[in-house]
CSV table of C-alpha atoms and ligand atoms in Angstrom, one decimal:
chain,number,residue,atom,x,y,z
A,1,MET,CA,-13.3,-34.7,-38.6
A,2,ARG,CA,-12.2,-34.1,-35.0
A,3,SER,CA,-8.9,-35.6,-33.9
A,4,GLU,CA,-8.5,-38.3,-31.3
A,5,PRO,CA,-9.6,-37.3,-27.8
A,6,VAL,CA,-6.7,-36.5,-25.4
A,7,VAL,CA,-8.8,-37.6,-22.4
A,8,HIS,CA,-11.7,-39.9,-22.1
A,9,VAL,CA,-13.4,-40.4,-18.7
A,10,SER,CA,-16.4,-42.7,-18.4
A,11,GLY,CA,-18.5,-43.3,-15.3
A,12,LEU,CA,-15.8,-42.0,-13.0
A,13,VAL,CA,-16.6,-42.3,-9.3
A,14,LYS,CA,-14.3,-41.2,-6.5
A,15,ARG,CA,-15.2,-41.2,-2.8
A,16,TYR,CA,-13.4,-39.9,0.2
A,17,GLY,CA,-14.9,-41.9,3.1
A,18,THR,CA,-18.6,-41.3,2.9
A,19,LYS,CA,-18.1,-38.2,0.7
A,20,THR,CA,-18.7,-38.8,-3.1
A,21,ALA,CA,-16.5,-36.2,-4.7
A,22,VAL,CA,-17.0,-37.4,-8.3
A,23,ASP,CA,-20.2,-39.1,-9.0
A,24,GLY,CA,-20.4,-41.0,-12.3
A,25,LEU,CA,-18.7,-38.4,-14.4
A,26,ASP,CA,-18.4,-38.7,-18.2
A,27,LEU,CA,-16.1,-36.4,-20.2
A,28,THR,CA,-14.3,-36.5,-23.5
A,29,VAL,CA,-11.7,-33.9,-24.1
A,30,HIS,CA,-10.3,-33.1,-27.6
A,31,PRO,CA,-7.0,-31.2,-28.4
A,32,GLY,CA,-7.1,-27.5,-27.6
A,33,ILE,CA,-7.8,-25.6,-24.4
A,34,THR,CA,-10.5,-27.1,-22.2
A,35,ALA,CA,-11.8,-25.5,-19.0
A,36,VAL,CA,-13.4,-27.5,-16.3
A,37,LEU,CA,-15.5,-24.8,-14.7
A,38,GLY,CA,-17.4,-25.2,-11.4
A,39,PRO,CA,-17.8,-23.9,-7.9
A,40,ASN,CA,-15.6,-24.9,-5.0
A,41,GLY,CA,-16.2,-28.5,-4.0
A,42,ALA,CA,-17.6,-29.5,-7.4
A,43,GLY,CA,-14.9,-32.2,-7.9
A,44,LYS,CA,-12.6,-30.5,-10.3
A,45,THR,CA,-9.4,-31.3,-8.5
A,46,THR,CA,-10.5,-34.9,-7.9
A,47,LEU,CA,-11.2,-35.2,-11.6
A,48,VAL,CA,-7.8,-33.8,-12.8
A,49,GLU,CA,-5.9,-35.8,-10.1
A,50,SER,CA,-7.6,-38.9,-11.4
A,51,CYS,CA,-6.4,-38.1,-14.9
A,52,GLU,CA,-2.9,-37.4,-13.6
A,53,GLY,CA,-2.9,-40.8,-11.9
A,54,TYR,CA,-2.8,-39.4,-8.4
A,55,ARG,CA,-6.2,-40.7,-7.5
A,56,LYS,CA,-7.4,-44.2,-8.1
A,57,PRO,CA,-11.0,-44.3,-9.3
A,58,ASP,CA,-13.6,-46.2,-7.2
A,59,ALA,CA,-15.4,-47.0,-10.4
A,60,GLY,CA,-15.3,-46.0,-14.1
A,61,THR,CA,-12.4,-45.6,-16.5
A,62,VAL,CA,-10.0,-42.9,-17.3
A,63,SER,CA,-7.8,-42.8,-20.4
A,64,VAL,CA,-5.3,-40.0,-21.0
A,65,LEU,CA,-3.4,-39.9,-24.3
A,66,GLY,CA,-4.7,-43.4,-24.8
A,67,LEU,CA,-3.1,-44.7,-21.5
A,68,ASP,CA,-4.4,-45.7,-18.1
A,69,PRO,CA,-3.0,-43.1,-15.7
A,70,HIS,CA,-2.6,-45.7,-13.0
A,71,ARG,CA,-1.3,-48.8,-14.7
A,72,GLN,CA,0.6,-46.9,-17.4
A,73,ALA,CA,1.9,-44.1,-15.2
A,74,ARG,CA,5.5,-44.5,-16.3
A,75,ALA,CA,4.6,-44.2,-20.0
A,76,LEU,CA,2.2,-41.3,-19.4
A,77,HIS,CA,4.1,-39.0,-17.0
A,78,PRO,CA,6.8,-37.9,-19.4
A,79,ARG,CA,4.1,-36.8,-21.8
A,80,ILE,CA,2.0,-34.7,-19.4
A,81,GLY,CA,2.7,-31.6,-17.4
A,82,VAL,CA,1.0,-31.1,-14.1
A,83,MET,CA,0.3,-28.0,-11.9
A,84,LEU,CA,-1.2,-29.0,-8.7
A,85,GLN,CA,-3.7,-26.8,-6.9
A,86,SER,CA,-1.7,-27.0,-3.7
A,87,GLY,CA,1.5,-25.9,-5.6
A,88,GLY,CA,3.1,-29.2,-4.5
A,89,VAL,CA,5.5,-29.7,-1.7
A,90,TYR,CA,9.1,-28.9,-2.4
A,91,SER,CA,12.3,-28.4,-0.4
A,92,GLY,CA,14.1,-25.2,0.2
A,93,ALA,CA,15.7,-25.5,-3.3
A,94,ARG,CA,16.0,-22.3,-5.3
A,95,ALA,CA,13.3,-21.5,-7.8
A,96,ASP,CA,15.6,-21.4,-10.8
A,97,GLU,CA,17.3,-24.6,-9.7
A,98,MET,CA,14.0,-26.4,-9.5
A,99,LEU,CA,13.0,-25.3,-12.9
A,100,ARG,CA,16.3,-26.2,-14.5
A,101,HIS,CA,16.1,-29.6,-12.8
A,102,VAL,CA,12.7,-30.3,-14.3
A,103,ALA,CA,13.8,-29.0,-17.7
A,104,GLY,CA,16.8,-31.3,-17.5
A,105,LEU,CA,14.5,-34.3,-17.2
A,106,HIS,CA,13.0,-33.7,-20.6
A,107,ALA,CA,14.4,-34.2,-24.1
A,108,HIS,CA,13.2,-30.9,-25.6
A,109,PRO,CA,12.5,-28.4,-22.8
A,110,LEU,CA,11.6,-24.8,-23.3
A,111,ASP,CA,14.2,-22.1,-22.7
A,112,VAL,CA,14.4,-21.7,-19.0
A,113,ASP,CA,15.6,-18.1,-18.9
A,114,ALA,CA,12.9,-17.0,-21.3
A,115,LEU,CA,10.2,-18.8,-19.3
A,116,ILE,CA,11.4,-17.1,-16.0
A,117,GLU,CA,11.3,-13.8,-17.8
A,118,ARG,CA,7.8,-14.5,-19.2
A,119,LEU,CA,6.3,-15.3,-15.9
A,120,GLY,CA,8.0,-12.4,-14.0
A,121,LEU,CA,10.0,-14.8,-11.9
A,122,GLY,CA,13.3,-13.1,-12.7
A,123,SER,CA,13.6,-11.4,-9.3
A,124,CYS,CA,13.0,-14.6,-7.3
A,125,GLY,CA,15.2,-17.0,-9.2
A,126,ARG,CA,17.7,-17.2,-6.4
A,127,THR,CA,15.1,-17.3,-3.7
A,128,GLY,CA,14.2,-20.6,-1.9
A,129,TYR,CA,10.8,-22.0,-2.8
A,130,ARG,CA,9.4,-21.6,0.7
A,131,ARG,CA,10.3,-17.9,0.8
A,132,LEU,CA,8.4,-17.1,-2.4
A,133,SER,CA,5.1,-15.4,-2.2
A,134,GLY,CA,1.9,-17.4,-3.0
A,135,GLY,CA,1.7,-15.8,-6.4
A,136,GLN,CA,5.3,-16.6,-7.2
A,137,GLN,CA,4.9,-20.2,-6.0
A,138,GLN,CA,2.0,-20.5,-8.3
A,139,ARG,CA,3.8,-19.1,-11.3
A,140,LEU,CA,6.8,-21.4,-10.6
A,141,ALA,CA,4.4,-24.4,-10.5
A,142,LEU,CA,3.0,-23.3,-13.8
A,143,ALA,CA,6.6,-23.0,-15.3
A,144,MET,CA,7.4,-26.5,-14.0
A,145,ALA,CA,4.3,-27.9,-15.6
A,146,VAL,CA,5.1,-26.5,-19.0
A,147,VAL,CA,8.9,-26.4,-19.2
A,148,GLY,CA,9.2,-30.0,-20.5
A,149,ARG,CA,7.0,-29.2,-23.5
A,150,PRO,CA,4.5,-31.9,-22.7
A,151,GLU,CA,1.7,-33.0,-25.1
A,152,LEU,CA,-0.9,-32.3,-22.5
A,153,VAL,CA,-0.9,-30.0,-19.5
A,154,PHE,CA,-3.2,-30.1,-16.5
A,155,LEU,CA,-3.5,-26.7,-14.6
A,156,ASP,CA,-5.5,-26.8,-11.5
A,157,GLU,CA,-6.8,-23.2,-10.8
A,158,PRO,CA,-3.8,-21.7,-12.4
A,159,THR,CA,-4.8,-18.1,-11.8
A,160,ALA,CA,-6.6,-18.3,-8.5
A,161,GLY,CA,-5.6,-15.3,-6.4
A,162,LEU,CA,-3.3,-13.9,-9.0
A,163,ASP,CA,-3.2,-10.1,-9.8
A,164,PRO,CA,-4.6,-9.1,-13.2
A,165,GLN,CA,-1.1,-8.8,-14.8
A,166,ALA,CA,0.0,-12.3,-13.7
A,167,ARG,CA,-3.4,-13.6,-14.8
A,168,HIS,CA,-3.0,-12.2,-18.3
A,169,ALA,CA,0.6,-13.5,-18.5
A,170,THR,CA,-0.8,-16.9,-17.6
A,171,TRP,CA,-3.5,-16.7,-20.2
A,172,ASP,CA,-0.9,-15.7,-22.9
A,173,LEU,CA,1.3,-18.6,-22.0
A,174,VAL,CA,-1.7,-21.0,-22.2
A,175,ARG,CA,-2.6,-19.7,-25.6
A,176,GLU,CA,1.0,-20.0,-26.8
A,177,LEU,CA,1.0,-23.6,-25.6
A,178,ARG,CA,-2.0,-24.2,-27.8
A,179,GLY,CA,-0.2,-22.5,-30.7
A,180,ASP,CA,2.6,-25.1,-30.2
A,181,GLY,CA,0.1,-27.9,-30.4
A,182,VAL,CA,0.0,-28.6,-26.6
A,183,SER,CA,-3.4,-29.4,-25.2
A,184,VAL,CA,-4.4,-27.8,-21.9
A,185,ILE,CA,-6.9,-28.8,-19.4
A,186,LEU,CA,-7.4,-26.2,-16.7
A,187,THR,CA,-9.8,-26.0,-13.8
A,188,THR,CA,-11.3,-22.7,-12.8
A,189,HIS,CA,-14.1,-21.1,-10.9
A,190,TYR,CA,-13.7,-17.9,-12.9
A,191,MET,CA,-16.3,-17.9,-15.7
A,192,ASP,CA,-14.5,-15.1,-17.6
A,193,GLU,CA,-11.4,-17.3,-17.7
A,194,ALA,CA,-13.3,-20.2,-19.2
A,195,GLU,CA,-15.1,-17.9,-21.6
A,196,GLN,CA,-12.1,-16.0,-22.9
A,197,LEU,CA,-9.5,-18.8,-22.8
A,198,ALA,CA,-11.2,-22.1,-23.5
A,199,ASP,CA,-12.1,-23.7,-26.8
A,200,ASP,CA,-14.3,-26.1,-24.9
A,201,VAL,CA,-15.9,-25.8,-21.4
A,202,ALA,CA,-17.2,-28.6,-19.2
A,203,ILE,CA,-19.3,-27.2,-16.4
A,204,VAL,CA,-19.0,-29.4,-13.3
A,205,ASP,CA,-21.3,-29.4,-10.3
A,206,ALA,CA,-21.6,-31.9,-7.5
A,207,GLY,CA,-19.3,-34.4,-9.2
A,208,HIS,CA,-21.1,-34.4,-12.6
A,209,VAL,CA,-20.6,-32.7,-15.9
A,210,ILE,CA,-23.8,-30.7,-16.3
A,211,ALA,CA,-23.0,-29.0,-19.6
A,212,HIS,CA,-20.2,-29.3,-22.2
A,213,GLY,CA,-19.5,-27.3,-25.3
A,214,THR,CA,-17.8,-24.3,-26.8
A,215,PRO,CA,-18.5,-21.1,-24.8
A,216,GLU,CA,-20.6,-20.0,-27.8
A,217,GLU,CA,-22.7,-23.2,-27.8
A,218,LEU,CA,-23.2,-23.0,-24.0
A,219,CYS,CA,-24.2,-19.4,-24.0
A,220,ARG,CA,-26.6,-19.9,-26.9
A,221,GLY,CA,-28.2,-23.2,-25.8
A,222,GLY,CA,-31.6,-22.9,-24.2
A,223,ALA,CA,-30.9,-19.5,-22.8
A,224,GLU,CA,-33.0,-16.6,-23.9
A,225,ASN,CA,-31.2,-13.5,-24.9
A,226,THR,CA,-31.9,-9.9,-24.2
A,227,LEU,CA,-32.0,-6.8,-26.2
A,228,ARG,CA,-32.1,-3.4,-24.4
A,229,PHE,CA,-32.7,0.0,-25.7
A,230,THR,CA,-33.3,3.4,-24.2
A,231,GLY,CA,-35.6,6.0,-25.7
A,232,ARG,CA,-38.2,8.5,-24.5
A,233,PRO,CA,-40.3,7.3,-21.6
A,234,GLY,CA,-43.8,5.9,-22.1
A,235,LEU,CA,-43.5,4.2,-25.5
A,236,ASP,CA,-46.4,2.0,-26.4
A,237,VAL,CA,-45.0,-1.4,-25.4
A,238,ALA,CA,-48.2,-3.3,-26.3
A,239,SER,CA,-47.8,-2.1,-29.9
A,240,LEU,CA,-44.1,-3.2,-29.9
A,241,LEU,CA,-45.1,-6.5,-28.5
A,242,LYS,CA,-47.6,-7.0,-31.4
A,243,ALA,CA,-44.8,-6.5,-33.9
A,244,LEU,CA,-42.5,-9.1,-32.2
A,245,PRO,CA,-42.7,-12.9,-32.6
A,246,THR,CA,-45.1,-14.5,-30.2
A,247,ASP,CA,-42.4,-16.0,-28.0
A,248,ALA,CA,-40.8,-12.6,-27.3
A,249,ALA,CA,-41.5,-10.3,-24.4
A,250,ALA,CA,-41.1,-6.5,-24.0
A,251,ALA,CA,-41.2,-4.3,-21.0
A,252,GLU,CA,-40.3,-0.7,-19.9
A,253,LEU,CA,-38.2,-1.5,-16.8
A,254,THR,CA,-37.6,2.0,-15.7
A,255,PRO,CA,-38.9,5.1,-17.5
A,256,GLY,CA,-37.2,5.2,-20.9
A,257,SER,CA,-35.4,1.9,-20.5
A,258,TYR,CA,-36.8,-1.0,-22.5
A,259,ARG,CA,-36.0,-4.7,-22.5
A,260,VAL,CA,-36.9,-7.2,-25.2
A,261,THR,CA,-36.3,-10.9,-24.4
A,262,GLY,CA,-36.7,-13.8,-26.7
A,263,LYS,CA,-34.7,-15.4,-29.5
A,264,VAL,CA,-32.5,-12.4,-30.3
A,265,ASN,CA,-31.4,-12.7,-33.9
A,266,PRO,CA,-30.9,-10.2,-36.8
A,267,GLN,CA,-34.6,-10.5,-37.6
A,268,LEU,CA,-35.7,-9.5,-34.1
A,269,LEU,CA,-33.2,-6.6,-34.1
A,270,ALA,CA,-34.6,-5.4,-37.5
A,271,THR,CA,-38.2,-5.7,-36.1
A,272,VAL,CA,-37.4,-3.6,-33.1
A,273,THR,CA,-35.6,-0.9,-35.2
A,274,SER,CA,-38.3,-0.8,-37.8
A,275,TRP,CA,-41.0,-0.5,-35.1
A,276,CYS,CA,-38.9,2.4,-33.7
A,277,ALA,CA,-38.8,4.0,-37.2
A,278,GLN,CA,-42.5,3.7,-37.7
A,279,HIS,CA,-43.1,5.4,-34.3
A,280,GLY,CA,-40.6,8.2,-34.6
A,281,VAL,CA,-38.5,6.7,-31.9
A,282,MET,CA,-34.7,7.4,-31.9
A,283,PRO,CA,-33.1,5.0,-29.4
A,284,ASP,CA,-30.2,6.5,-27.6
A,285,ARG,CA,-28.6,3.2,-27.1
A,286,ILE,CA,-29.4,-0.3,-28.3
A,287,ALA,CA,-27.6,-3.3,-27.1
A,288,VAL,CA,-27.8,-7.1,-27.4
A,289,GLU,CA,-26.8,-8.9,-24.3
A,290,ARG,CA,-25.3,-12.3,-24.7
A,291,HIS,CA,-25.8,-14.8,-21.8
A,292,THR,CA,-22.6,-15.5,-19.9
A,293,LEU,CA,-21.5,-18.8,-18.5
A,294,GLU,CA,-22.5,-17.4,-15.1
A,295,ASP,CA,-26.1,-17.2,-16.4
A,296,VAL,CA,-25.9,-20.7,-17.8
A,297,PHE,CA,-24.7,-22.1,-14.5
A,298,LEU,CA,-27.5,-20.2,-12.7
A,299,GLU,CA,-30.1,-21.6,-15.1
A,300,LEU,CA,-28.8,-25.2,-14.7
A,301,THR,CA,-28.4,-25.2,-11.0
A,302,GLY,CA,-30.4,-22.4,-9.6
A,303,ARG,CA,-27.3,-21.2,-7.8
A,304,GLU,CA,-24.5,-18.7,-8.4
A,305,LEU,CA,-21.2,-20.0,-9.6
A,306,ARG,CA,-19.4,-18.0,-6.9
A,307,GLY,CA,-21.5,-18.9,-3.9
B,1,ADP,N1,-8.8,-35.8,0.6
B,1,ADP,C1,-10.1,-35.5,0.8
B,1,ADP,N2,-10.8,-36.1,1.9
B,1,ADP,C2,-12.1,-35.8,2.1
B,1,ADP,N3,-12.8,-35.1,1.3
B,1,ADP,C3,-12.2,-34.5,0.2
B,1,ADP,C4,-10.8,-34.7,-0.1
B,1,ADP,N4,-10.5,-34.0,-1.2
B,1,ADP,C5,-11.7,-33.4,-1.6
B,1,ADP,N5,-12.7,-33.7,-0.8
B,1,ADP,C6,-14.1,-33.3,-0.9
B,1,ADP,O1,-14.6,-33.7,-2.2
B,1,ADP,C7,-15.3,-32.7,-2.8
B,1,ADP,C8,-14.7,-32.3,-4.2
B,1,ADP,O2,-13.4,-31.8,-3.9
B,1,ADP,P1,-12.5,-31.2,-5.0
B,1,ADP,O3,-12.2,-32.3,-6.0
B,1,ADP,O4,-11.3,-30.7,-4.3
B,1,ADP,O5,-13.4,-30.1,-5.7
B,1,ADP,P2,-12.9,-28.7,-6.4
B,1,ADP,O6,-11.5,-28.9,-6.9
B,1,ADP,O7,-13.9,-28.5,-7.5
B,1,ADP,O8,-13.1,-27.6,-5.3
B,1,ADP,C9,-15.4,-31.6,-1.8
B,1,ADP,O9,-16.6,-31.7,-1.1
B,1,ADP,C10,-14.2,-31.8,-0.9
B,1,ADP,O10,-14.5,-31.3,0.3
B,2,MG,MG1,-9.9,-27.7,-6.6
């Protein structure tokens, strides 16, 4: 049995003037790491800000840890951690002071020095917030979101623009939070981030959730998979096709490079290799290609995720 949802959004509508940013969005989030994946302008920030209580819905309901983020903000805010996309607006306070201040507001904060070390903020502890680089400001915002050991953390594009090292440090920290029983909802337009980090992915486009599931489910669902192999050029593809299930297709794309599409399962792999054995074909390379979330997005919308 699955545990109680941490977030439940139903029929959420949010407009800015005539622009409808979120358009009747439904989403139920369970404990763990959930990625809200979508292109720029999809409505990700508006969705998380509605959950955080910073945006008042025009229609629909939002429940976070069983509370209304607007009417019960006082009860909710100590239980959640928030990293805003903008990084937030702060004074010229020093980075380490800001983090210690936030830690001091919570009953059981994380060890501040260890967190500074983890996120590579050691060198900028004494630097004023405004003089930090963009990446440092982002890591400090992340530290402030998690230092209070909240039950649920919202991270809006936590790794946008970070170098690979800082990105991996962020991912490690997010996984560690999960290990400590903290739920994380993060937005991203990086499909590899969603695929590698999230237990659950909600793909958002034009203010709607267009697909929701584990990365495995999403990549399996509907999408045809591909098996490729290389061998000598000019193999009898028509004969291979006869051996395959009727819904599969086979083609020699370039001389010696073959592609089989269809429901790629162990049976199909066995069919291809036994056909090769019967025809004295030794493939140099045989590979099963799984669909990525990028492919899933393309299939659902006809557009690239990174437009
Ligand atoms: N304060 C605002 N005023 C007017 N339009 C806005 C405002 N904030 C966001 N929008 C618009 O709403 C849509 C969704 O924005 P946003 O929630 O920021 O998406 P995302 O975070 O996925 O990029 C976009 O078209 C954006 O331009
Ligand atoms: Mg955004």
